[in-house]
Short mmCIF file of C-alpha atoms in Angstrom, two decimals:
data_model
loop_
_atom_site.label_atom_id
_atom_site.label_comp_id
_atom_site.label_asym_id
_atom_site.label_seq_id
_atom_site.Cartn_x
_atom_site.Cartn_y
_atom_site.Cartn_z
CA UNK Y 1 -84.70 -119.20 -158.50
CA UNK Y 2 -81.07 -118.35 -159.49
CA UNK Y 3 -81.07 -115.57 -156.94
CA UNK Y 4 -81.99 -118.06 -154.14
CA UNK Y 5 -79.28 -120.38 -155.24
CA UNK Y 6 -76.73 -117.55 -155.15
CA UNK Y 7 -77.98 -116.46 -151.68
CA UNK Y 8 -77.51 -120.01 -150.45
CA UNK Y 9 -74.00 -120.13 -152.08
CA UNK Y 10 -73.03 -116.89 -150.44
CA UNK Y 11 -74.26 -118.08 -147.11
CA UNK Y 12 -72.17 -121.24 -147.37
CA UNK Y 13 -69.14 -119.20 -148.37
CA UNK Y 14 -69.57 -116.77 -145.56
CA UNK Y 15 -69.93 -119.62 -143.00
CA UNK Y 16 -66.71 -121.15 -144.39
CA UNK Y 17 -64.87 -117.91 -144.12
CA UNK Y 18 -66.28 -117.42 -140.57
CA UNK Y 19 -65.08 -120.92 -139.67
CA UNK Y 20 -61.52 -120.27 -140.91
CA UNK Y 21 -61.59 -116.78 -139.15
CA UNK Y 22 -62.47 -118.37 -135.85
CA UNK Y 23 -59.72 -120.86 -136.15
CA UNK Y 24 -57.26 -118.05 -136.97
CA UNK Y 25 -58.52 -116.16 -133.96
CA UNK Y 26 -58.07 -119.09 -131.64
CA UNK Y 27 -54.51 -119.42 -132.83
CA UNK Y 28 -53.87 -115.75 -132.23
CA UNK Y 29 -55.52 -115.97 -128.87
CA UNK Y 30 -53.23 -118.93 -127.98
CA UNK Y 31 -50.10 -117.09 -128.93
CA UNK Y 32 -51.10 -113.83 -127.25
CA UNK Y 33 -51.97 -115.48 -123.98
CA UNK Y 34 -48.84 -117.72 -123.87
CA UNK Y 35 -46.25 -115.31 -125.14
CA UNK Y 36 -45.66 -112.00 -123.41
CA UNK Y 37 -45.30 -111.10 -119.77
CA UNK Y 38 -47.93 -110.17 -117.34
CA UNK Y 39 -47.03 -106.83 -115.89
CA UNK Y 40 -49.53 -106.27 -113.12
CA UNK Y 41 -48.53 -108.70 -110.33
CA UNK Y 42 -47.30 -112.20 -110.24
CA UNK Y 43 -48.42 -114.73 -112.95
CA UNK Y 44 -47.60 -117.73 -110.69
CA UNK Y 45 -50.23 -116.66 -108.00
CA UNK Y 46 -52.84 -116.60 -110.75
CA UNK Y 47 -51.86 -119.98 -112.03
CA UNK Y 48 -51.99 -121.44 -108.47
CA UNK Y 49 -55.53 -120.19 -108.21
CA UNK Y 50 -56.45 -121.76 -111.46
CA UNK Y 51 -54.74 -125.00 -110.40
CA UNK Y 52 -56.91 -124.96 -107.34
CA UNK Y 53 -60.05 -124.36 -109.42
CA UNK Y 54 -59.47 -126.90 -112.16
CA UNK Y 55 -57.18 -129.41 -110.45
CA UNK Y 56 -57.90 -129.79 -106.74
CA UNK Y 57 -61.67 -129.34 -107.14
CA UNK Y 58 -61.61 -132.11 -109.78
CA UNK Y 59 -59.79 -134.48 -107.46
CA UNK Y 60 -62.84 -136.11 -105.96
CA UNK Y 61 -64.65 -137.01 -109.27
CA UNK Y 62 -61.26 -138.29 -110.69
CA UNK Y 63 -60.64 -140.48 -107.66
CA UNK Y 64 -64.12 -141.92 -107.38
CA UNK Y 65 -64.48 -142.73 -111.10
CA UNK Y 66 -60.85 -144.12 -111.16
CA UNK Y 67 -61.75 -146.53 -108.29
CA UNK Y 68 -64.81 -147.79 -110.06
CA UNK Y 69 -63.28 -148.06 -113.48
CA UNK Y 70 -60.35 -150.12 -112.04
CA UNK Y 71 -62.80 -152.33 -110.11
CA UNK Y 72 -64.94 -152.96 -113.17
CA UNK Y 73 -61.78 -153.67 -115.28
CA UNK Y 74 -60.51 -156.17 -112.61
CA UNK Y 75 -63.89 -157.86 -112.29
CA UNK Y 76 -64.54 -158.12 -116.06
CA UNK Y 77 -60.94 -159.18 -116.84
CA UNK Y 78 -61.07 -161.87 -114.11
CA UNK Y 79 -64.42 -163.43 -115.34
CA UNK Y 80 -63.08 -163.64 -118.93
CA UNK Y 81 -59.51 -164.59 -118.26
CA UNK Y 82 -60.48 -167.18 -115.58
CA UNK Y 83 -62.21 -169.14 -118.31
CA UNK Y 84 -58.81 -169.64 -119.99
CA UNK Y 85 -57.03 -170.36 -116.73
CA UNK Y 86 -55.01 -167.07 -116.96
CA UNK Y 87 -56.50 -164.89 -114.28
CA UNK Y 88 -52.92 -163.95 -113.31
CA UNK Y 89 -52.82 -161.63 -116.30
CA UNK Y 90 -55.54 -159.40 -114.89
CA UNK Y 91 -52.87 -156.98 -113.47
CA UNK Y 92 -51.25 -156.67 -116.89
CA UNK Y 93 -54.61 -156.13 -118.46
CA UNK Y 94 -55.71 -153.41 -116.17
CA UNK Y 95 -52.39 -151.63 -116.02
CA UNK Y 96 -51.91 -151.51 -119.79
CA UNK Y 97 -55.53 -150.50 -120.66
CA UNK Y 98 -55.46 -147.70 -117.84
CA UNK Y 99 -51.99 -146.48 -118.85
CA UNK Y 100 -52.50 -146.35 -122.57
CA UNK Y 101 -56.11 -145.53 -123.11
CA UNK Y 102 -58.63 -145.34 -120.30
CA UNK Y 103 -56.58 -143.13 -118.01
CA UNK Y 104 -55.87 -140.25 -120.43
CA UNK Y 105 -59.24 -140.42 -122.20
CA UNK Y 106 -61.58 -140.73 -119.24
CA UNK Y 107 -59.70 -138.18 -117.28
CA UNK Y 108 -59.83 -135.69 -120.20
CA UNK Y 109 -63.59 -136.35 -120.66
CA UNK Y 110 -64.27 -135.84 -116.93
CA UNK Y 111 -62.03 -132.86 -117.01
CA UNK Y 112 -63.95 -131.20 -119.93
CA UNK Y 113 -67.17 -131.85 -118.13
CA UNK Y 114 -66.00 -130.72 -114.69
CA UNK Y 115 -63.39 -127.95 -115.32
CA UNK Y 116 -63.75 -127.08 -119.00
CA UNK Y 117 -67.34 -126.20 -118.77
CA UNK Y 118 -66.71 -124.18 -115.67
CA UNK Y 119 -63.90 -122.23 -117.45
CA UNK Y 120 -66.05 -121.45 -120.51
CA UNK Y 121 -69.06 -120.42 -118.36
CA UNK Y 122 -66.82 -118.19 -116.23
CA UNK Y 123 -65.27 -116.41 -119.08
CA UNK Y 124 -68.45 -116.08 -121.01
CA UNK Y 125 -70.15 -114.57 -118.00
CA UNK Y 126 -67.13 -112.12 -117.55
CA UNK Y 127 -67.82 -111.10 -121.22
CA UNK Y 128 -71.54 -110.79 -120.72
CA UNK Y 129 -71.11 -108.58 -117.74
CA UNK Y 130 -68.46 -106.60 -119.62
CA UNK Y 131 -65.67 -107.31 -117.09
CA UNK Y 132 -63.40 -108.14 -120.01
CA UNK Y 133 -63.93 -104.80 -121.86
CA UNK Y 134 -63.57 -102.84 -118.78
CA UNK Y 135 -60.29 -104.71 -118.02
CA UNK Y 136 -59.15 -103.50 -121.49
CA UNK Y 137 -60.25 -99.98 -120.62
CA UNK Y 138 -57.96 -99.76 -117.62
CA UNK Y 139 -55.04 -101.16 -119.68
CA UNK Y 140 -54.96 -104.79 -118.48
CA UNK Y 141 -54.65 -107.31 -121.34
CA UNK Y 142 -57.48 -109.84 -120.61
CA UNK Y 143 -55.52 -112.50 -122.60
CA UNK Y 144 -52.76 -112.40 -120.07
CA UNK Y 145 -54.82 -111.76 -116.97
CA UNK Y 146 -57.67 -114.11 -117.66
CA UNK Y 147 -56.93 -116.59 -120.42
CA UNK Y 148 -53.19 -117.38 -119.79
CA UNK Y 149 -53.45 -118.48 -116.18
CA UNK Y 150 -56.54 -120.65 -116.94
CA UNK Y 151 -54.68 -122.24 -119.94
CA UNK Y 152 -51.57 -123.09 -117.93
CA UNK Y 153 -53.66 -124.38 -115.00
CA UNK Y 154 -55.48 -126.83 -117.27
CA UNK Y 155 -52.29 -127.89 -119.04
CA UNK Y 156 -50.54 -128.63 -115.80
CA UNK Y 157 -53.29 -130.19 -113.83
CA UNK Y 158 -54.59 -132.71 -116.38
CA UNK Y 159 -51.40 -134.87 -116.51
CA UNK Y 160 -51.30 -134.87 -112.67
CA UNK Y 161 -54.93 -135.85 -112.54
CA UNK Y 162 -54.21 -138.64 -115.00
CA UNK Y 163 -51.46 -140.07 -112.92
CA UNK Y 164 -53.78 -140.02 -109.84
CA UNK Y 165 -56.54 -141.58 -111.86
CA UNK Y 166 -54.42 -144.44 -113.03
CA UNK Y 167 -52.92 -145.23 -109.59
CA UNK Y 168 -56.31 -145.18 -107.96
CA UNK Y 169 -57.72 -147.36 -110.69
CA UNK Y 170 -54.93 -149.91 -110.33
CA UNK Y 171 -55.43 -149.91 -106.55
CA UNK Y 172 -59.19 -150.45 -107.10
CA UNK Y 173 -58.45 -153.40 -109.46
CA UNK Y 174 -56.13 -154.99 -106.96
CA UNK Y 175 -58.67 -154.68 -104.29
CA UNK Y 176 -61.23 -156.57 -106.43
CA UNK Y 177 -58.77 -158.97 -108.04
CA UNK Y 178 -56.37 -159.79 -105.17
CA UNK Y 179 -58.48 -159.22 -102.03
CA UNK Y 180 -61.89 -160.33 -103.21
CA UNK Y 181 -61.41 -162.75 -106.03
CA UNK Y 182 -58.14 -164.30 -104.79
CA UNK Y 183 -55.69 -163.68 -107.51
CA UNK Y 184 -52.17 -164.35 -106.17
CA UNK Y 185 -50.86 -160.94 -105.19
CA UNK Y 186 -47.29 -161.75 -106.31
CA UNK Y 187 -48.16 -162.80 -109.82
CA UNK Y 188 -50.69 -159.92 -110.13
CA UNK Y 189 -47.89 -157.35 -109.61
CA UNK Y 190 -45.03 -159.23 -111.33
CA UNK Y 191 -47.00 -159.76 -114.43
CA UNK Y 192 -47.91 -156.07 -114.48
CA UNK Y 193 -44.27 -155.10 -113.95
CA UNK Y 194 -43.11 -157.39 -116.67
CA UNK Y 195 -45.66 -156.09 -119.23
CA UNK Y 196 -45.46 -152.36 -118.55
CA UNK Y 197 -42.44 -150.40 -119.84
CA UNK Y 198 -41.92 -146.96 -118.36
CA UNK Y 199 -40.70 -145.35 -121.55
CA UNK Y 200 -43.41 -146.33 -123.88
CA UNK Y 201 -46.50 -146.95 -121.70
CA UNK Y 202 -46.28 -144.69 -118.82
CA UNK Y 203 -44.58 -141.89 -120.59
CA UNK Y 204 -46.76 -142.27 -123.70
CA UNK Y 205 -49.91 -141.99 -121.52
CA UNK Y 206 -48.57 -138.84 -119.99
CA UNK Y 207 -47.82 -137.40 -123.46
CA UNK Y 208 -51.39 -138.20 -124.38
CA UNK Y 209 -52.87 -136.40 -121.31
CA UNK Y 210 -50.63 -133.34 -121.99
CA UNK Y 211 -52.01 -133.15 -125.52
CA UNK Y 212 -55.62 -133.53 -124.18
CA UNK Y 213 -55.11 -130.95 -121.50
CA UNK Y 214 -53.91 -128.53 -124.22
CA UNK Y 215 -56.86 -129.23 -126.46
CA UNK Y 216 -59.48 -129.24 -123.77
CA UNK Y 217 -58.45 -125.97 -122.18
CA UNK Y 218 -57.93 -124.32 -125.52
CA UNK Y 219 -61.41 -125.14 -126.58
CA UNK Y 220 -62.79 -124.02 -123.30
CA UNK Y 221 -61.21 -120.60 -123.15
CA UNK Y 222 -61.93 -120.08 -126.83
CA UNK Y 223 -65.61 -120.92 -126.45
CA UNK Y 224 -65.85 -118.73 -123.39
CA UNK Y 225 -64.04 -115.70 -125.01
CA UNK Y 226 -66.06 -115.92 -128.27
CA UNK Y 227 -69.41 -116.47 -126.68
CA UNK Y 228 -72.40 -114.15 -127.44
CA UNK Y 229 -72.61 -111.92 -124.40
CA UNK Y 230 -76.11 -113.14 -123.38
CA UNK Y 231 -77.35 -115.78 -120.97
CA UNK Y 232 -78.20 -117.98 -123.95
CA UNK Y 233 -74.67 -117.43 -125.38
CA UNK Y 234 -73.11 -118.48 -122.03
CA UNK Y 235 -75.15 -121.86 -122.01
CA UNK Y 236 -74.30 -122.47 -125.61
CA UNK Y 237 -70.61 -122.00 -124.98
CA UNK Y 238 -70.47 -124.51 -122.05
CA UNK Y 239 -72.44 -127.00 -124.24
CA UNK Y 240 -70.11 -126.49 -127.10
CA UNK Y 241 -66.96 -126.77 -124.89
CA UNK Y 242 -68.12 -130.21 -123.61
CA UNK Y 243 -69.15 -131.56 -126.93
CA UNK Y 244 -66.23 -130.25 -129.04
CA UNK Y 245 -63.64 -131.18 -126.48
CA UNK Y 246 -65.01 -134.71 -126.06
CA UNK Y 247 -64.98 -135.25 -129.83
CA UNK Y 248 -61.51 -133.72 -130.16
CA UNK Y 249 -60.20 -135.97 -127.32
CA UNK Y 250 -61.56 -139.21 -128.82
CA UNK Y 251 -60.42 -138.35 -132.28
CA UNK Y 252 -56.98 -137.28 -131.16
CA UNK Y 253 -56.69 -140.41 -129.09
CA UNK Y 254 -56.98 -142.51 -132.16
CA UNK Y 255 -54.27 -140.61 -133.87
CA UNK Y 256 -51.98 -140.69 -130.88
CA UNK Y 257 -52.51 -144.43 -130.36
CA UNK Y 258 -51.81 -145.11 -133.97
CA UNK Y 259 -48.53 -143.17 -133.80
CA UNK Y 260 -47.24 -144.36 -130.45
CA UNK Y 261 -48.60 -147.86 -129.87
CA UNK Y 262 -50.10 -148.99 -133.21
CA UNK Y 263 -46.97 -149.11 -135.34
CA UNK Y 264 -48.52 -147.20 -138.29
CA UNK C 1 -56.00 -116.84 -95.06
CA UNK C 2 -57.97 -118.03 -98.01
CA UNK C 3 -54.96 -117.71 -100.32
CA UNK C 4 -53.02 -119.88 -97.83
CA UNK C 5 -55.64 -122.58 -97.98
CA UNK C 6 -55.73 -122.53 -101.75
CA UNK C 7 -51.89 -122.84 -101.92
CA UNK C 8 -51.84 -125.62 -99.46
CA UNK C 9 -54.69 -127.44 -101.54
CA UNK C 10 -52.64 -127.01 -104.67
CA UNK C 11 -49.48 -128.21 -102.94
CA UNK C 12 -51.27 -131.36 -101.81
CA UNK C 13 -52.65 -131.91 -105.34
CA UNK C 14 -49.30 -131.53 -107.04
CA UNK C 15 -47.49 -133.75 -104.43
CA UNK C 16 -50.27 -136.43 -104.94
CA UNK C 17 -49.70 -136.17 -108.80
CA UNK C 18 -45.95 -136.46 -108.59
CA UNK C 19 -46.25 -139.30 -106.01
CA UNK C 20 -48.58 -141.19 -108.32
CA UNK C 21 -46.07 -140.74 -111.14
CA UNK C 22 -43.30 -142.22 -108.94
CA UNK C 23 -45.56 -145.13 -108.00
CA UNK C 24 -46.30 -145.65 -111.72
CA UNK C 25 -42.59 -145.85 -112.33
CA UNK C 26 -41.52 -148.18 -109.57
CA UNK C 27 -44.62 -150.27 -108.55
CA UNK C 28 -46.24 -150.66 -111.93
CA UNK C 29 -43.53 -150.47 -114.52
CA UNK C 30 -40.59 -151.95 -112.70
CA UNK C 31 -38.29 -148.97 -113.33
CA UNK C 32 -35.20 -149.30 -111.14
CA UNK C 33 -32.98 -146.59 -109.84
CA UNK C 34 -29.85 -148.36 -110.75
CA UNK C 35 -30.27 -148.05 -114.53
CA UNK C 36 -29.28 -151.13 -116.54
CA UNK C 37 -27.40 -152.95 -113.73
CA UNK C 38 -24.22 -154.31 -115.21
CA UNK C 39 -25.00 -156.95 -117.92
CA UNK C 40 -22.95 -158.76 -120.51
CA UNK C 41 -24.07 -159.90 -123.90
CA UNK C 42 -24.49 -163.52 -125.29
CA UNK C 43 -25.97 -164.65 -128.46
CA UNK C 44 -28.12 -167.57 -129.40
CA UNK C 45 -29.46 -168.67 -132.85
CA UNK C 46 -32.76 -170.52 -133.02
CA UNK C 47 -34.60 -172.21 -135.90
CA UNK C 48 -37.87 -170.72 -134.73
CA UNK C 49 -38.41 -168.30 -131.92
CA UNK C 50 -42.31 -168.62 -131.87
CA UNK C 51 -43.68 -165.59 -130.23
CA UNK C 52 -40.57 -164.60 -128.12
CA UNK C 53 -40.26 -160.81 -127.95
CA UNK C 54 -37.89 -158.18 -126.66
CA UNK C 55 -37.69 -157.95 -122.84
CA UNK C 56 -38.46 -161.67 -122.44
CA UNK C 57 -37.06 -163.31 -119.37
CA UNK C 58 -33.96 -165.43 -119.31
CA UNK C 59 -33.81 -167.91 -116.53
CA UNK C 60 -31.64 -170.60 -115.03
CA UNK C 61 -33.74 -173.02 -112.92
CA UNK C 62 -36.58 -170.53 -112.99
CA UNK C 63 -34.61 -167.62 -111.60
CA UNK C 64 -34.43 -164.55 -113.86
CA UNK C 65 -30.85 -163.74 -114.68
CA UNK C 66 -31.43 -161.37 -117.59
CA UNK C 67 -33.50 -160.21 -120.48
CA UNK C 68 -33.72 -160.48 -124.25
CA UNK C 69 -32.59 -157.17 -125.77
CA UNK C 70 -32.75 -157.76 -129.52
CA UNK C 71 -34.01 -160.23 -132.12
CA UNK C 72 -32.91 -160.09 -135.76
CA UNK C 73 -32.81 -162.61 -138.69
CA UNK C 74 -29.40 -163.92 -139.60
CA UNK C 75 -29.46 -163.43 -143.41
CA UNK C 76 -26.84 -166.08 -144.09
CA UNK C 77 -28.34 -168.97 -142.00
CA UNK C 78 -31.98 -167.89 -141.98
CA UNK C 79 -32.00 -168.37 -138.32
CA UNK C 80 -33.24 -165.92 -135.64
CA UNK C 81 -30.31 -164.34 -133.84
CA UNK C 82 -31.39 -163.40 -130.24
CA UNK C 83 -29.22 -161.06 -128.13
CA UNK C 84 -29.34 -161.97 -124.54
CA UNK C 85 -28.24 -159.51 -121.77
CA UNK C 86 -27.15 -161.42 -118.69
CA UNK C 87 -26.41 -160.19 -115.19
CA UNK C 88 -22.66 -159.68 -114.64
CA UNK C 89 -22.91 -161.74 -111.47
CA UNK C 90 -23.77 -164.87 -113.43
CA UNK C 91 -20.48 -165.31 -115.20
CA UNK C 92 -20.10 -169.05 -114.95
CA UNK C 93 -22.46 -170.47 -117.68
CA UNK C 94 -20.55 -173.48 -119.15
CA UNK C 95 -19.88 -173.44 -122.94
CA UNK C 96 -21.98 -176.51 -123.61
CA UNK C 97 -25.07 -175.16 -121.97
CA UNK C 98 -28.36 -175.25 -123.93
CA UNK C 99 -30.68 -172.25 -124.46
CA UNK C 100 -34.26 -173.34 -124.93
CA UNK C 101 -37.43 -171.38 -125.65
CA UNK C 102 -40.09 -172.26 -123.11
CA UNK C 103 -43.57 -171.13 -122.39
CA UNK C 104 -44.72 -170.04 -119.02
CA UNK C 105 -48.02 -171.98 -118.45
CA UNK C 106 -50.29 -173.09 -121.29
CA UNK C 107 -50.94 -169.70 -122.80
CA UNK C 108 -48.24 -167.69 -120.91
CA UNK C 109 -45.32 -165.59 -122.39
CA UNK C 110 -42.24 -167.15 -123.91
CA UNK C 111 -39.09 -167.10 -122.03
CA UNK C 112 -35.54 -168.58 -122.57
CA UNK C 113 -34.44 -171.25 -120.15
CA UNK C 114 -30.75 -172.11 -120.02
CA UNK C 115 -29.87 -175.73 -118.92
CA UNK C 116 -26.41 -175.89 -117.61
CA UNK C 117 -23.80 -178.14 -119.31
CA UNK C 118 -20.86 -179.88 -117.71
CA UNK C 119 -17.80 -178.25 -119.14
CA UNK C 120 -15.35 -176.33 -116.99
CA UNK C 121 -14.95 -173.55 -119.52
CA UNK C 122 -17.41 -170.72 -119.31
CA UNK C 123 -19.10 -168.50 -121.97
CA UNK C 124 -17.40 -165.19 -122.34
CA UNK C 125 -19.13 -161.84 -123.34
CA UNK C 126 -20.01 -162.00 -127.08
CA UNK C 127 -20.07 -165.80 -127.23
CA UNK C 128 -22.85 -167.70 -128.95
CA UNK C 129 -24.67 -170.68 -127.44
CA UNK C 130 -23.70 -173.81 -129.48
CA UNK C 131 -26.82 -175.72 -128.59
CA UNK C 132 -30.27 -174.32 -128.78
CA UNK C 133 -33.73 -175.61 -128.74
CA UNK C 134 -36.57 -173.92 -130.69
CA UNK C 135 -39.97 -172.87 -129.43
CA UNK C 136 -42.59 -175.51 -129.39
CA UNK C 137 -45.15 -174.52 -132.06
CA UNK C 138 -48.53 -175.80 -131.00
CA UNK C 139 -49.83 -175.93 -134.57
CA UNK C 140 -46.99 -178.35 -135.55
CA UNK C 141 -47.68 -180.53 -132.59
CA UNK C 142 -51.40 -180.72 -133.32
CA UNK C 143 -50.60 -181.29 -137.02
CA UNK C 144 -48.34 -184.29 -136.13
CA UNK C 145 -50.94 -185.53 -133.73
CA UNK C 146 -53.71 -185.33 -136.21
CA UNK C 147 -51.67 -187.07 -138.93
CA UNK C 148 -50.95 -189.90 -136.54
CA UNK C 149 -54.58 -190.28 -135.25
CA UNK C 150 -55.74 -189.87 -138.87
CA UNK C 151 -53.65 -192.85 -139.95
CA UNK C 152 -54.81 -195.00 -136.98
CA UNK C 153 -58.42 -193.88 -137.52
CA UNK C 154 -58.20 -195.13 -141.19
CA UNK C 155 -56.94 -198.41 -139.98
CA UNK C 156 -59.86 -198.89 -137.46
CA UNK C 157 -62.26 -197.85 -140.17
CA UNK C 158 -61.14 -200.72 -142.33
CA UNK C 159 -61.51 -203.05 -139.36
CA UNK C 160 -65.00 -201.86 -138.78
CA UNK C 161 -66.02 -202.14 -142.37
CA UNK C 162 -64.42 -205.60 -142.46
CA UNK C 163 -66.57 -206.54 -139.50
CA UNK C 164 -69.47 -205.16 -141.30
CA UNK C 165 -68.92 -207.32 -144.25
CA UNK C 166 -68.86 -210.33 -142.04
CA UNK C 167 -72.30 -209.57 -140.75
#
């Protein structure tokens, strides 16, 4: 009885130590891939390749979901606000909610599903087919050759995707609100411009998406790199990437909102 | 060839991102290239500013001529001291003008409307409006209205009960 209890206690302890160790390893991985120069060719070419994979290829899903989210916001805002005779405030509502919350969060969630999972699967498969260890054998640091360009690619492309998402969303809402529902186009845009401040709203949203890009790509490359080198491990790492990064994005969003807009 | 295509794609992507940021700046948030076009400062003290906030509009005859930059409480007089930044081009506001806090529409935002006075002397930078008009607080109005209708209601009640006694 006591032996069983001790066994369980020991398992709990080892799980805790394992957890702390993995956090430590992820930090070391981050530092090793960011710091230090890549000696075998140009790093910027590798980053451009990753920008293509995680940024350009995500454009379509970002644009389409941006249009529809903007349209839904415009439609919903109009039906509610029209009841109080202030349908002119739709522009303000759409712009502020997209800039502060929906833009960064939805882009990061889509990015985690579209690009993060692909990153994790790619790295995990490289590990399973022992490409990473053979790279180490010939003296190329896989952190700098594989991890660093993917990390920078994600970090750069998410804020850009965020800006595109918000612009497309505002355009979608103006199509619904101004062209279809007949809100006056002048008051739509002027209300929006009076309500939005560049320093706090636009810039705050971009800071958010930089943080989310950092977290999502970090989780993706970490899950890929530490995956068990089997087919099962690959699938588990992609699942974990999407789940963990979605949770991290939503949790961090609350903290960032509280710090930047909430006045806490 | 493939590398060229990738680079072109990334170039388009980054240009689109930067273009969106510029659009966000100019079209959505009213950022202007001429930063804080020349303004001068006036002050106004109000009993009650209602829900007036920073960056609220200041208008003469409905035309925007500046923005509120700061609101503090004057500790000595217990009044709200509002700092107004007014366009340099509008340098002929008479000293006896009135600053009033108005509401755009029924539920709209508060702004400051300046009604022009008749003096020949003009307010200089740093001056304070001598005449101000506080925000209309809806609750106070409703309270007054209820009080009035309550009083008349009580009267009509007695009339009715009087009639009732007659029956």
